[in-house]
Amino acid sequence: MLITILGPDGTGKTTLAKGLAKDTKGLEYFYFGGSNESREYQFFENFIKSDLKNIFLRVIRKFLRVINDLYVYQIAKKSNFISDRCPIDNYIITKVQGRRIRFYYYFILMLSPNPDCVILLTGDAEVIYKRKEELSVDEINNYIQFYKKYLDAKGINYMIVNTVENDIDKTLKIAKNKLEFQLNER
């Protein structure tokens, strides 16, 4: 089973995902985000993490990242993973930013199975902005809106946790209750 944590920067995705993996027996953490330094790869890790100047080699690197991600999805069918981000996140980010590369990520989404469950972290955009000051208040609101739209359109099972109204301990408790229910249903 693959459970994914999504939300704008500053909502606590990494903290929640790592906390749930630590506190939930049989749940393994995986980072699907864009930072190569934070990711682990089953195959070709040294090549993927190398500093590439050649455009052709960078395209190959993107392809190898997709292969690694699909491998993790296959493993997740047989065990339980909690992921910090997933390919949905890459698509939503590029959609909010109006970047044309979003069509590439949409194609990747067609290849990738949907997560079994998503925990969408939200909250007051002004407060979230002050946590990291990486995204504007409007971008934060757009992210949340696009996540909900996408998850509803694809029929993906998700729950919303407001990380502004709930501190990390309460957020962990809410998410853990949902996870235990999901894992027991499996």
Tab-separated table of C-alpha atoms in Angstrom:
chain	number	residue	atom	x	y	z
A	1	MET	CA	0.000	0.000	0.000
A	2	LEU	CA	1.272	3.470	-0.868
A	3	ILE	CA	0.143	6.339	1.317
A	4	THR	CA	1.291	9.765	0.162
A	5	ILE	CA	1.591	13.062	1.985
A	6	LEU	CA	0.863	16.096	-0.213
A	7	GLY	CA	0.603	19.820	0.504
A	8	PRO	CA	2.311	23.132	-0.125
A	9	ASP	CA	5.795	23.773	1.253
A	10	GLY	CA	5.596	24.609	4.940
A	11	THR	CA	2.681	22.333	5.841
A	12	GLY	CA	4.882	19.649	7.435
A	13	LYS	CA	4.942	16.861	4.839
A	14	THR	CA	8.402	15.558	5.671
A	15	THR	CA	7.895	15.813	9.431
A	16	LEU	CA	4.589	13.947	9.211
A	17	ALA	CA	5.802	11.253	6.797
A	18	LYS	CA	8.928	10.490	8.825
A	19	GLY	CA	6.945	10.556	12.083
A	20	LEU	CA	4.355	8.126	10.749
A	21	ALA	CA	7.031	5.772	9.420
A	22	LYS	CA	8.740	5.811	12.813
A	23	ASP	CA	5.525	5.292	14.809
A	24	THR	CA	3.743	2.772	12.557
A	25	LYS	CA	4.943	-0.807	12.440
A	26	GLY	CA	5.595	-2.066	8.913
A	27	LEU	CA	5.493	1.367	7.282
A	28	GLU	CA	8.574	2.439	5.326
A	29	TYR	CA	9.388	6.070	4.430
A	30	PHE	CA	10.218	7.154	0.880
A	31	TYR	CA	10.852	10.633	-0.526
A	32	PHE	CA	9.485	11.246	-4.050
A	33	GLY	CA	10.313	14.955	-4.177
A	34	GLY	CA	12.484	16.811	-6.625
A	35	SER	CA	15.587	17.125	-4.467
A	36	ASN	CA	18.128	14.548	-5.697
A	37	GLU	CA	20.123	14.876	-2.481
A	38	SER	CA	17.153	13.733	-0.359
A	39	ARG	CA	16.168	10.827	-2.581
A	40	GLU	CA	17.382	7.255	-2.542
A	41	TYR	CA	17.545	5.250	-5.740
A	42	GLN	CA	17.582	1.511	-6.205
A	43	PHE	CA	19.349	1.756	-9.565
A	44	PHE	CA	21.955	4.143	-11.047
A	45	GLU	CA	22.130	6.356	-7.946
A	46	ASN	CA	25.607	7.753	-8.661
A	47	PHE	CA	24.651	8.714	-12.220
A	48	ILE	CA	21.324	10.241	-11.185
A	49	LYS	CA	22.924	12.298	-8.427
A	50	SER	CA	25.842	13.481	-10.582
A	51	ASP	CA	26.101	17.083	-11.793
A	52	LEU	CA	25.198	16.831	-15.461
A	53	LYS	CA	25.720	19.669	-17.914
A	54	ASN	CA	24.825	17.750	-21.094
A	55	ILE	CA	21.105	18.020	-21.957
A	56	PHE	CA	21.016	14.478	-23.375
A	57	LEU	CA	22.406	13.031	-20.129
A	58	ARG	CA	19.886	15.081	-18.114
A	59	VAL	CA	17.051	13.562	-20.150
A	60	ILE	CA	18.451	10.090	-19.459
A	61	ARG	CA	18.621	10.982	-15.756
A	62	LYS	CA	14.925	11.954	-15.751
A	63	PHE	CA	14.082	8.655	-17.425
A	64	LEU	CA	16.094	6.700	-14.829
A	65	ARG	CA	14.328	8.556	-12.000
A	66	VAL	CA	11.003	7.441	-13.459
A	67	ILE	CA	12.237	3.830	-13.624
A	68	ASN	CA	13.273	4.025	-9.963
A	69	ASP	CA	9.902	5.531	-8.987
A	70	LEU	CA	7.981	2.833	-10.838
A	71	TYR	CA	10.094	0.234	-9.052
A	72	VAL	CA	9.084	1.716	-5.678
A	73	TYR	CA	5.424	1.613	-6.754
A	74	GLN	CA	5.811	-2.085	-7.551
A	75	ILE	CA	7.334	-2.761	-4.132
A	76	ALA	CA	4.534	-0.744	-2.492
A	77	LYS	CA	2.011	-3.249	-3.857
A	78	LYS	CA	3.565	-5.910	-1.598
A	79	SER	CA	4.461	-3.832	1.467
A	80	ASN	CA	3.524	-0.511	3.048
A	81	PHE	CA	5.144	2.798	2.138
A	82	ILE	CA	4.539	6.350	3.249
A	83	SER	CA	5.835	8.829	0.710
A	84	ASP	CA	6.730	12.448	1.107
A	85	ARG	CA	5.362	13.760	-2.185
A	86	CYS	CA	4.747	11.724	-5.368
A	87	PRO	CA	4.446	12.356	-9.123
A	88	ILE	CA	1.121	14.145	-8.511
A	89	ASP	CA	3.114	16.802	-6.695
A	90	ASN	CA	5.429	17.458	-9.658
A	91	TYR	CA	2.431	17.889	-11.946
A	92	ILE	CA	0.626	20.263	-9.559
A	93	ILE	CA	3.783	22.352	-8.989
A	94	THR	CA	4.323	22.878	-12.715
A	95	LYS	CA	0.600	23.545	-13.241
A	96	VAL	CA	0.530	26.275	-10.556
A	97	GLN	CA	3.697	27.793	-12.029
A	98	GLY	CA	2.262	27.619	-15.565
A	99	ARG	CA	5.295	25.718	-16.836
A	100	ARG	CA	5.018	23.701	-20.055
A	101	ILE	CA	6.944	20.814	-18.546
A	102	ARG	CA	3.706	19.903	-16.743
A	103	PHE	CA	2.775	17.832	-19.822
A	104	TYR	CA	5.838	15.670	-19.173
A	105	TYR	CA	4.689	15.139	-15.578
A	106	TYR	CA	1.142	14.426	-16.745
A	107	PHE	CA	2.584	11.687	-18.954
A	108	ILE	CA	4.514	10.305	-15.957
A	109	LEU	CA	1.264	10.288	-13.971
A	110	MET	CA	-0.343	8.152	-16.679
A	111	LEU	CA	2.444	5.581	-16.176
A	112	SER	CA	2.351	5.716	-12.373
A	113	PRO	CA	-0.338	4.041	-10.311
A	114	ASN	CA	-2.271	6.307	-7.974
A	115	PRO	CA	-1.465	6.205	-4.284
A	116	ASP	CA	-3.887	4.093	-2.256
A	117	CYS	CA	-4.461	7.014	0.091
A	118	VAL	CA	-3.360	10.646	0.269
A	119	ILE	CA	-3.069	12.806	3.356
A	120	LEU	CA	-3.426	16.378	2.109
A	121	LEU	CA	-1.971	18.955	4.466
A	122	THR	CA	-3.597	22.377	4.382
A	123	GLY	CA	-4.190	25.412	6.556
A	124	ASP	CA	-4.316	29.184	6.562
A	125	ALA	CA	-2.050	30.303	3.705
A	126	GLU	CA	-0.757	33.341	5.621
A	127	VAL	CA	0.495	31.144	8.474
A	128	ILE	CA	1.963	28.540	6.112
A	129	TYR	CA	3.751	31.316	4.209
A	130	LYS	CA	5.399	32.574	7.401
A	131	ARG	CA	6.788	29.096	8.174
A	132	LYS	CA	9.096	28.978	5.149
A	133	GLU	CA	8.489	32.041	2.985
A	134	GLU	CA	9.113	29.951	-0.147
A	135	LEU	CA	5.709	30.274	-1.801
A	136	SER	CA	3.417	33.270	-1.969
A	137	VAL	CA	0.054	33.180	-0.196
A	138	ASP	CA	-1.691	32.981	-3.588
A	139	GLU	CA	0.517	30.061	-4.671
A	140	ILE	CA	-0.255	28.204	-1.434
A	141	ASN	CA	-3.994	28.657	-2.000
A	142	ASN	CA	-3.610	27.546	-5.638
A	143	TYR	CA	-1.684	24.438	-4.616
A	144	ILE	CA	-4.375	23.410	-2.156
A	145	GLN	CA	-7.128	24.065	-4.711
A	146	PHE	CA	-5.346	22.109	-7.478
A	147	TYR	CA	-4.552	19.173	-5.172
A	148	LYS	CA	-8.219	18.840	-4.196
A	149	LYS	CA	-9.388	19.166	-7.795
A	150	TYR	CA	-6.938	16.549	-9.025
A	151	LEU	CA	-7.654	14.055	-6.230
A	152	ASP	CA	-11.418	14.436	-6.694
A	153	ALA	CA	-11.176	14.091	-10.485
A	154	LYS	CA	-9.096	10.908	-10.205
A	155	GLY	CA	-11.220	9.441	-7.399
A	156	ILE	CA	-8.217	9.062	-5.103
A	157	ASN	CA	-9.021	8.348	-1.457
A	158	TYR	CA	-7.765	11.281	0.616
A	159	MET	CA	-8.156	13.065	3.888
A	160	ILE	CA	-7.415	16.688	4.716
A	161	VAL	CA	-5.498	17.668	7.827
A	162	ASN	CA	-5.184	21.336	8.735
A	163	THR	CA	-1.652	21.727	10.107
A	164	VAL	CA	-2.278	25.294	11.209
A	165	GLU	CA	-5.164	24.352	13.509
A	166	ASN	CA	-3.421	21.151	14.653
A	167	ASP	CA	0.097	21.007	16.053
A	168	ILE	CA	2.422	18.201	14.923
A	169	ASP	CA	1.365	15.826	17.710
A	170	LYS	CA	-2.337	16.179	16.899
A	171	THR	CA	-1.626	15.963	13.152
A	172	LEU	CA	0.343	12.745	13.759
A	173	LYS	CA	-2.501	11.324	15.814
A	174	ILE	CA	-5.161	12.169	13.198
A	175	ALA	CA	-3.052	10.760	10.357
A	176	LYS	CA	-2.068	7.645	12.323
A	177	ASN	CA	-5.729	6.822	13.040
A	178	LYS	CA	-6.510	7.106	9.330
A	179	LEU	CA	-3.471	5.007	8.430
A	180	GLU	CA	-4.298	2.238	10.862
A	181	PHE	CA	-7.795	2.067	9.384
A	182	GLN	CA	-6.359	1.906	5.841
A	183	LEU	CA	-3.759	-0.712	6.760
A	184	ASN	CA	-6.321	-2.894	8.558
A	185	GLU	CA	-8.636	-2.795	5.534
A	186	ARG	CA	-5.872	-4.105	3.302
